[in-house]
PDB file of N, CA and C in Angstrom:
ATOM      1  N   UNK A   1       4.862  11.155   2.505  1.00  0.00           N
ATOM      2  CA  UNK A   1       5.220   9.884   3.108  1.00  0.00           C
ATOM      3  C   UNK A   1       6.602  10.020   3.724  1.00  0.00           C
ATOM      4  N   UNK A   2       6.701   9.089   5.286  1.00  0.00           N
ATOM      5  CA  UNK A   2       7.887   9.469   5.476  1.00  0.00           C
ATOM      6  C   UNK A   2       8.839   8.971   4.551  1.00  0.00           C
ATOM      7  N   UNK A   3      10.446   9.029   5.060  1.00  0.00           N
ATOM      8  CA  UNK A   3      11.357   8.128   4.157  1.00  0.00           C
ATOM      9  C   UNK A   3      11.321   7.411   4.335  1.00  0.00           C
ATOM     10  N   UNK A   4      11.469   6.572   5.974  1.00  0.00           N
ATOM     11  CA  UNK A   4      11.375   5.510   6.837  1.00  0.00           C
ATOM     12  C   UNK A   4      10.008   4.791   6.882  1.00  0.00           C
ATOM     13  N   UNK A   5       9.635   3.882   6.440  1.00  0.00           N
ATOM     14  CA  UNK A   5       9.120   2.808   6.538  1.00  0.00           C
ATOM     15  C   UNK A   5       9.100   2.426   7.641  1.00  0.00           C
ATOM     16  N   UNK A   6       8.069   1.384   7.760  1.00  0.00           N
ATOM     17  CA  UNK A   6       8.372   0.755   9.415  1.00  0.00           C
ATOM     18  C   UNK A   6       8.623  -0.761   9.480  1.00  0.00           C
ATOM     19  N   UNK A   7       9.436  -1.362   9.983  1.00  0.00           N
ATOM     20  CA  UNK A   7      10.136  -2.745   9.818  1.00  0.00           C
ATOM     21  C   UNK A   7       8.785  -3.906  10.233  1.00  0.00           C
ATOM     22  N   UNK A   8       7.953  -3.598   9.780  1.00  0.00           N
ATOM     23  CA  UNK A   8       6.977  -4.384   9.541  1.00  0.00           C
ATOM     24  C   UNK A   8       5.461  -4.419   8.423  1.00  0.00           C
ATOM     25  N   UNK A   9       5.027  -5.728   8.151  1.00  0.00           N
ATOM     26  CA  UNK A   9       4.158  -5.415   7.220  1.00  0.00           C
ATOM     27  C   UNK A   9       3.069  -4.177   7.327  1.00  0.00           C
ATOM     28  N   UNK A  10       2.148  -3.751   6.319  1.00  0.00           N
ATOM     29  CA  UNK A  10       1.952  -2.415   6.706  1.00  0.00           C
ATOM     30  C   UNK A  10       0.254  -3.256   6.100  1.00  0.00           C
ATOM     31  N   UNK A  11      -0.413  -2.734   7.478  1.00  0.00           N
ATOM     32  CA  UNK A  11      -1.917  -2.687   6.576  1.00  0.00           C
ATOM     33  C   UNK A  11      -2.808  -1.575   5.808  1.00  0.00           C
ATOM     34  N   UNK A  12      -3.903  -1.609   5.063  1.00  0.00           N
ATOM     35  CA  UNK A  12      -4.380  -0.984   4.509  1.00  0.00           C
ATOM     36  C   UNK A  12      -4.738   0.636   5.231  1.00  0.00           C
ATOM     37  N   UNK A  13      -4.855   0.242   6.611  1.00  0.00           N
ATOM     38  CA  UNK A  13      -5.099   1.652   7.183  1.00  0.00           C
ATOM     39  C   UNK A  13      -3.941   2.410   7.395  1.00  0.00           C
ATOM     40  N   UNK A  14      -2.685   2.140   7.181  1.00  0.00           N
ATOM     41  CA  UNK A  14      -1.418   2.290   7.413  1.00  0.00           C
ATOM     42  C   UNK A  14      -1.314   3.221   5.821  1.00  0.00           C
ATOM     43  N   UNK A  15      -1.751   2.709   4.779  1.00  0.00           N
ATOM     44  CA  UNK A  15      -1.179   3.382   3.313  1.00  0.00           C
ATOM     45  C   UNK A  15      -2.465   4.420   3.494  1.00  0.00           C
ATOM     46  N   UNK A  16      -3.517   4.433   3.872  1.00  0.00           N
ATOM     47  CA  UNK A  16      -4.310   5.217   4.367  1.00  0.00           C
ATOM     48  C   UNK A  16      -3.819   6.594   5.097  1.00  0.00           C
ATOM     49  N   UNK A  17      -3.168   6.139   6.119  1.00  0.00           N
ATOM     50  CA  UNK A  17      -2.519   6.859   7.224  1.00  0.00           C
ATOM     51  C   UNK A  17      -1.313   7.935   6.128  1.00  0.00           C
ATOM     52  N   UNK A  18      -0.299   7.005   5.409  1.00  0.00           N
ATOM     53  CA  UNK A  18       0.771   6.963   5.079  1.00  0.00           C
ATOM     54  C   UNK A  18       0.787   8.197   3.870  1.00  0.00           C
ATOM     55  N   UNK A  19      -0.272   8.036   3.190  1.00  0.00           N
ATOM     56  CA  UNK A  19      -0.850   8.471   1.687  1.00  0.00           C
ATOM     57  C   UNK A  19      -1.955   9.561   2.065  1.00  0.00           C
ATOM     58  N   UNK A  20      -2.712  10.211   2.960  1.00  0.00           N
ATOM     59  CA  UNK A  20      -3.493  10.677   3.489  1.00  0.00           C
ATOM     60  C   UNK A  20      -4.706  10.480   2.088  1.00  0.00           C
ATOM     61  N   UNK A  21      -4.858   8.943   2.303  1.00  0.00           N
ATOM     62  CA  UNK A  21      -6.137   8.841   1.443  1.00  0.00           C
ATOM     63  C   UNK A  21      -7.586   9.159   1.880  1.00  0.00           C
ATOM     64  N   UNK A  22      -8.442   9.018   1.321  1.00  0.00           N
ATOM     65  CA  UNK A  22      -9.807   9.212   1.317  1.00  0.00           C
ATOM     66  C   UNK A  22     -10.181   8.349   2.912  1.00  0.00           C
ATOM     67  N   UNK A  23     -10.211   6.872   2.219  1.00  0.00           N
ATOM     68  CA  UNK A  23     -10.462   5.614   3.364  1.00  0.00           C
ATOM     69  C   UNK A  23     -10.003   4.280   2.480  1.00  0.00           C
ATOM     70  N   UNK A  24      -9.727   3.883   3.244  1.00  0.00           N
ATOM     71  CA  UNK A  24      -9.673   2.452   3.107  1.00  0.00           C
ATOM     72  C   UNK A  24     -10.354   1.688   1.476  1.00  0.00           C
ATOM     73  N   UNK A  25     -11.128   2.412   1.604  1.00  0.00           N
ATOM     74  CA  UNK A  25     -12.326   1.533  -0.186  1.00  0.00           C
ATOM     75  C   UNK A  25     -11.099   1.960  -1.265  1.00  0.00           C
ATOM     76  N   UNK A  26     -10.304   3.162  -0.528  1.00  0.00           N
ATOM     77  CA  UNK A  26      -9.381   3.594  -1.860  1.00  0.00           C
ATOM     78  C   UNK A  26      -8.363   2.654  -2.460  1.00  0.00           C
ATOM     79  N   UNK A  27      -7.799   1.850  -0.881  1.00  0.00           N
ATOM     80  CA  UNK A  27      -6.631   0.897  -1.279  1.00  0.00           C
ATOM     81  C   UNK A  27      -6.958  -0.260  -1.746  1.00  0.00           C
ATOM     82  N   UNK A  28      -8.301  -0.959  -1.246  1.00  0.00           N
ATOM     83  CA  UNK A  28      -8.816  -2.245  -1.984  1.00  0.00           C
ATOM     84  C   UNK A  28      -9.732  -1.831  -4.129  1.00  0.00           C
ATOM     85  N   UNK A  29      -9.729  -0.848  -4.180  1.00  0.00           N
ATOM     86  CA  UNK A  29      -9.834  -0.166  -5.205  1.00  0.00           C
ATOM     87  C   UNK A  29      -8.745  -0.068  -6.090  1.00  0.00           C
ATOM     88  N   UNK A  30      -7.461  -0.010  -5.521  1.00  0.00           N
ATOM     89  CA  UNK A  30      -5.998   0.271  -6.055  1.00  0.00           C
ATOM     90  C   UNK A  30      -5.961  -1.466  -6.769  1.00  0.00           C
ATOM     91  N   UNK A  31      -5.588  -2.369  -5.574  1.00  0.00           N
ATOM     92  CA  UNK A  31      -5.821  -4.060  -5.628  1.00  0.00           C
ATOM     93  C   UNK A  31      -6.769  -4.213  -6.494  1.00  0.00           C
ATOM     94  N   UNK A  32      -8.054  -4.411  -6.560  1.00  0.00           N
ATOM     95  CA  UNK A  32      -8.693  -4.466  -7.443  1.00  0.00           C
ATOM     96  C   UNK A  32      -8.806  -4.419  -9.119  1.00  0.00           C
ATOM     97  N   UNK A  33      -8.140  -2.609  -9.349  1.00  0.00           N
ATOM     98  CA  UNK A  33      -7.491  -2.310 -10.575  1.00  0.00           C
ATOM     99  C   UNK A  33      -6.422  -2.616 -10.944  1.00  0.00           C
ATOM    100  N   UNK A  34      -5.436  -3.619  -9.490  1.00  0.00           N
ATOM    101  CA  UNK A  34      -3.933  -3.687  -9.784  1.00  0.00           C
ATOM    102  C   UNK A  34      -3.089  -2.483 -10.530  1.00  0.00           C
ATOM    103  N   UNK A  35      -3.441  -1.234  -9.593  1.00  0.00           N
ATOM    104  CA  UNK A  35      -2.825  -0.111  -9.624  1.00  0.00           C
ATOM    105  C   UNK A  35      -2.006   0.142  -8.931  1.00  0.00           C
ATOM    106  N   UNK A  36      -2.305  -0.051  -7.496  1.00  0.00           N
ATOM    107  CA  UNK A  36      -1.205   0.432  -5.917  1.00  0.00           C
ATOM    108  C   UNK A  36      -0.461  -0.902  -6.066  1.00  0.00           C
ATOM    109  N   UNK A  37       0.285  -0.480  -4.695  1.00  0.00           N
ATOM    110  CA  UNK A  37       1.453  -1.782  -4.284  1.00  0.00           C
ATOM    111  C   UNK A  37       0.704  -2.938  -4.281  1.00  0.00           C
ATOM    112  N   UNK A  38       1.978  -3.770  -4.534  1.00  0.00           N
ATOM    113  CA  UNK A  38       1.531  -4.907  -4.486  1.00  0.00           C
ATOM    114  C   UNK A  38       1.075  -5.801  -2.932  1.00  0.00           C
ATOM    115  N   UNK A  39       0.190  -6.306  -2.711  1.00  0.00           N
ATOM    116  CA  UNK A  39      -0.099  -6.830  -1.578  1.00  0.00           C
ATOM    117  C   UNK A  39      -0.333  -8.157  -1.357  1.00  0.00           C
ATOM    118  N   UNK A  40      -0.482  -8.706  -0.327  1.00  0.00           N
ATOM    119  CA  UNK A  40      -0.840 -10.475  -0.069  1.00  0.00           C
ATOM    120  C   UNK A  40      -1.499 -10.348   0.976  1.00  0.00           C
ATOM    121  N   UNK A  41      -2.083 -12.091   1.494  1.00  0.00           N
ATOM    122  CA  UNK A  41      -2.964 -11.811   2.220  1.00  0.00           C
ATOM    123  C   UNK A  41      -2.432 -12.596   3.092  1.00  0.00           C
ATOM    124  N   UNK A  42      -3.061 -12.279   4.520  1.00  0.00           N
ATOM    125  CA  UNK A  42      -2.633 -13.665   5.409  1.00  0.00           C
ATOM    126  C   UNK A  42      -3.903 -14.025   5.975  1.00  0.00           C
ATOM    127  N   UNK A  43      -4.283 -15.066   6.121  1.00  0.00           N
ATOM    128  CA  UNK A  43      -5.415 -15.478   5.929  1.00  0.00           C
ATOM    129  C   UNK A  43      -6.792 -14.477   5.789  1.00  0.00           C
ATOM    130  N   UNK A  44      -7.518 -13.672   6.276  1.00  0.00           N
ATOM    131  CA  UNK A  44      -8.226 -13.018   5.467  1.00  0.00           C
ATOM    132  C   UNK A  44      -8.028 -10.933   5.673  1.00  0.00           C
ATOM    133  N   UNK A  45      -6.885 -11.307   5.983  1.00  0.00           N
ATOM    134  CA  UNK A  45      -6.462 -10.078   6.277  1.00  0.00           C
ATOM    135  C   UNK A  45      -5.150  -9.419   5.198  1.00  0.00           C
ATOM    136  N   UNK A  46      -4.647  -8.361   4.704  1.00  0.00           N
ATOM    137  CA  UNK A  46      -4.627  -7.379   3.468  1.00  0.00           C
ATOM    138  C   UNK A  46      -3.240  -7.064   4.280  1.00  0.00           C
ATOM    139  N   UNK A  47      -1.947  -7.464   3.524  1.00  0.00           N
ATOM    140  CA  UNK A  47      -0.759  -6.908   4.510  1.00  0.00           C
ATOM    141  C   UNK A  47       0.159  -6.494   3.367  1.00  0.00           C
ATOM    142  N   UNK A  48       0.968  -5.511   3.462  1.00  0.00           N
ATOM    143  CA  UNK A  48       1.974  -4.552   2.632  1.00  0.00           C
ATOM    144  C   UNK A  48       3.366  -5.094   2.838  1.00  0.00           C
ATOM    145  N   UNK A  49       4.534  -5.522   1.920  1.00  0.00           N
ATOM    146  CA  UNK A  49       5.902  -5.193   2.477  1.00  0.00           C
ATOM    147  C   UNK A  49       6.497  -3.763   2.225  1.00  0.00           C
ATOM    148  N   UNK A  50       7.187  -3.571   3.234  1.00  0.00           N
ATOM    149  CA  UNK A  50       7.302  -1.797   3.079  1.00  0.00           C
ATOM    150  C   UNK A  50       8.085  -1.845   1.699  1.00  0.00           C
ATOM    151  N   UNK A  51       9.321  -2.505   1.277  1.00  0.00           N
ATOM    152  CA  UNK A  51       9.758  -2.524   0.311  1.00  0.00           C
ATOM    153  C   UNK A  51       9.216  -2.684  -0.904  1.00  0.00           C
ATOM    154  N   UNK A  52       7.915  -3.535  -0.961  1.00  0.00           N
ATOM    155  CA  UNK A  52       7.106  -3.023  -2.444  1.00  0.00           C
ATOM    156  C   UNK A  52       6.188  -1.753  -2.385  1.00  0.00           C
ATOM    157  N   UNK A  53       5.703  -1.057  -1.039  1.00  0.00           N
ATOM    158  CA  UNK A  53       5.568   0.099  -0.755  1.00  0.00           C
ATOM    159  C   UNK A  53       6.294   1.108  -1.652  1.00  0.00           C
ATOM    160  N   UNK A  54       7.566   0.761  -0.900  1.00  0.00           N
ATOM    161  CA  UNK A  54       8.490   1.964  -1.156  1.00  0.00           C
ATOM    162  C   UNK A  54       8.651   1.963  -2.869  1.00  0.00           C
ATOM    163  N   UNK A  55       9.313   0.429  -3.640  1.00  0.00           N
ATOM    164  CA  UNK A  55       9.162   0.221  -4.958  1.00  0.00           C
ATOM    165  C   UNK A  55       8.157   1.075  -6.040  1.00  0.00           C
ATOM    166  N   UNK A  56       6.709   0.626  -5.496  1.00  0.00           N
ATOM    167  CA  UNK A  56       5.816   1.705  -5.931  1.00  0.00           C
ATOM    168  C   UNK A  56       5.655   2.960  -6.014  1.00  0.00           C
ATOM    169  N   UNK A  57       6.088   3.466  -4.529  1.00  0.00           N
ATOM    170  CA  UNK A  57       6.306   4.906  -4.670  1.00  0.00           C
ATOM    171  C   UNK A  57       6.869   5.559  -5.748  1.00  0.00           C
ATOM    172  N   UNK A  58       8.435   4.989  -5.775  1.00  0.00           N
ATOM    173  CA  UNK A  58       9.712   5.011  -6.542  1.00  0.00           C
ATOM    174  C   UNK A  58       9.148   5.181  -8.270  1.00  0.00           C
ATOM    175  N   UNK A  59       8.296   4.270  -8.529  1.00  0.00           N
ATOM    176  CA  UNK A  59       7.661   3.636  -9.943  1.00  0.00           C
ATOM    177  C   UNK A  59       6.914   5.173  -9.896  1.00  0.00           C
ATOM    178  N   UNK A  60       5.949   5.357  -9.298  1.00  0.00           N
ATOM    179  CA  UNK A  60       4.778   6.679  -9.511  1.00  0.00           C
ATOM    180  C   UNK A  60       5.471   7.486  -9.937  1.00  0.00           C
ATOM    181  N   UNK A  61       6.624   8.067  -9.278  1.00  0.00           N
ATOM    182  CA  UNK A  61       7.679   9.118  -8.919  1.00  0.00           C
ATOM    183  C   UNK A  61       8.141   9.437 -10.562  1.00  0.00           C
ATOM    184  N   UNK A  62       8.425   7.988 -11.312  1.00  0.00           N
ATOM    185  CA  UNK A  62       9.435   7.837 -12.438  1.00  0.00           C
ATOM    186  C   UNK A  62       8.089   8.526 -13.632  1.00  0.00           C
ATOM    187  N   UNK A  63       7.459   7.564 -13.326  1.00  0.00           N
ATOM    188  CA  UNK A  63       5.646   8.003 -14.423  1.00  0.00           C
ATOM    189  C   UNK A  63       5.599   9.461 -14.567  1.00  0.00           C
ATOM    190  N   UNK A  64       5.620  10.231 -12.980  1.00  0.00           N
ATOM    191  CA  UNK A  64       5.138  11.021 -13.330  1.00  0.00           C
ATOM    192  C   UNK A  64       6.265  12.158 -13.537  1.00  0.00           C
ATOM    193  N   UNK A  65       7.753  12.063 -13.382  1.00  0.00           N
ATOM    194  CA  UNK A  65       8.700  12.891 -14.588  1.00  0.00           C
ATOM    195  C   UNK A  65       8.728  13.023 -15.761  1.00  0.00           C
TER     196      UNK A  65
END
């Protein structure tokens, strides 16, 4: 992942992109288990702040030292 974030909300194909996941079923799978970042919705659409992005990352990072 880069360091830089991008100064806007990030959608699911974006942590996709970001994370070189599988697809998409992976990140609503994350939500689901309330495993990945935290997310909200705007009306029926799935949006990221890079800063709980990044938070999460940060959190995985700590777990897995």
């Amino acid at each position: 992942m880069a360091s830089e974030l991008p100064n806007r909300f990030l959608t699911p194909e974006d942590l996709v992109e970001m994370f070189e996941l599988p697809s998409v079923e992976t990140v609503y799978q994350w939500r689901r288990k309330r495993t990945g970042p935290r997310g909200f919705r705007v009306g029926r659409h799935l949006r990221f702040d890079p800063t709980d992005v990044r938070a999460w990352v940060d959190s995985q990072m700590v777990e897995a030292a």
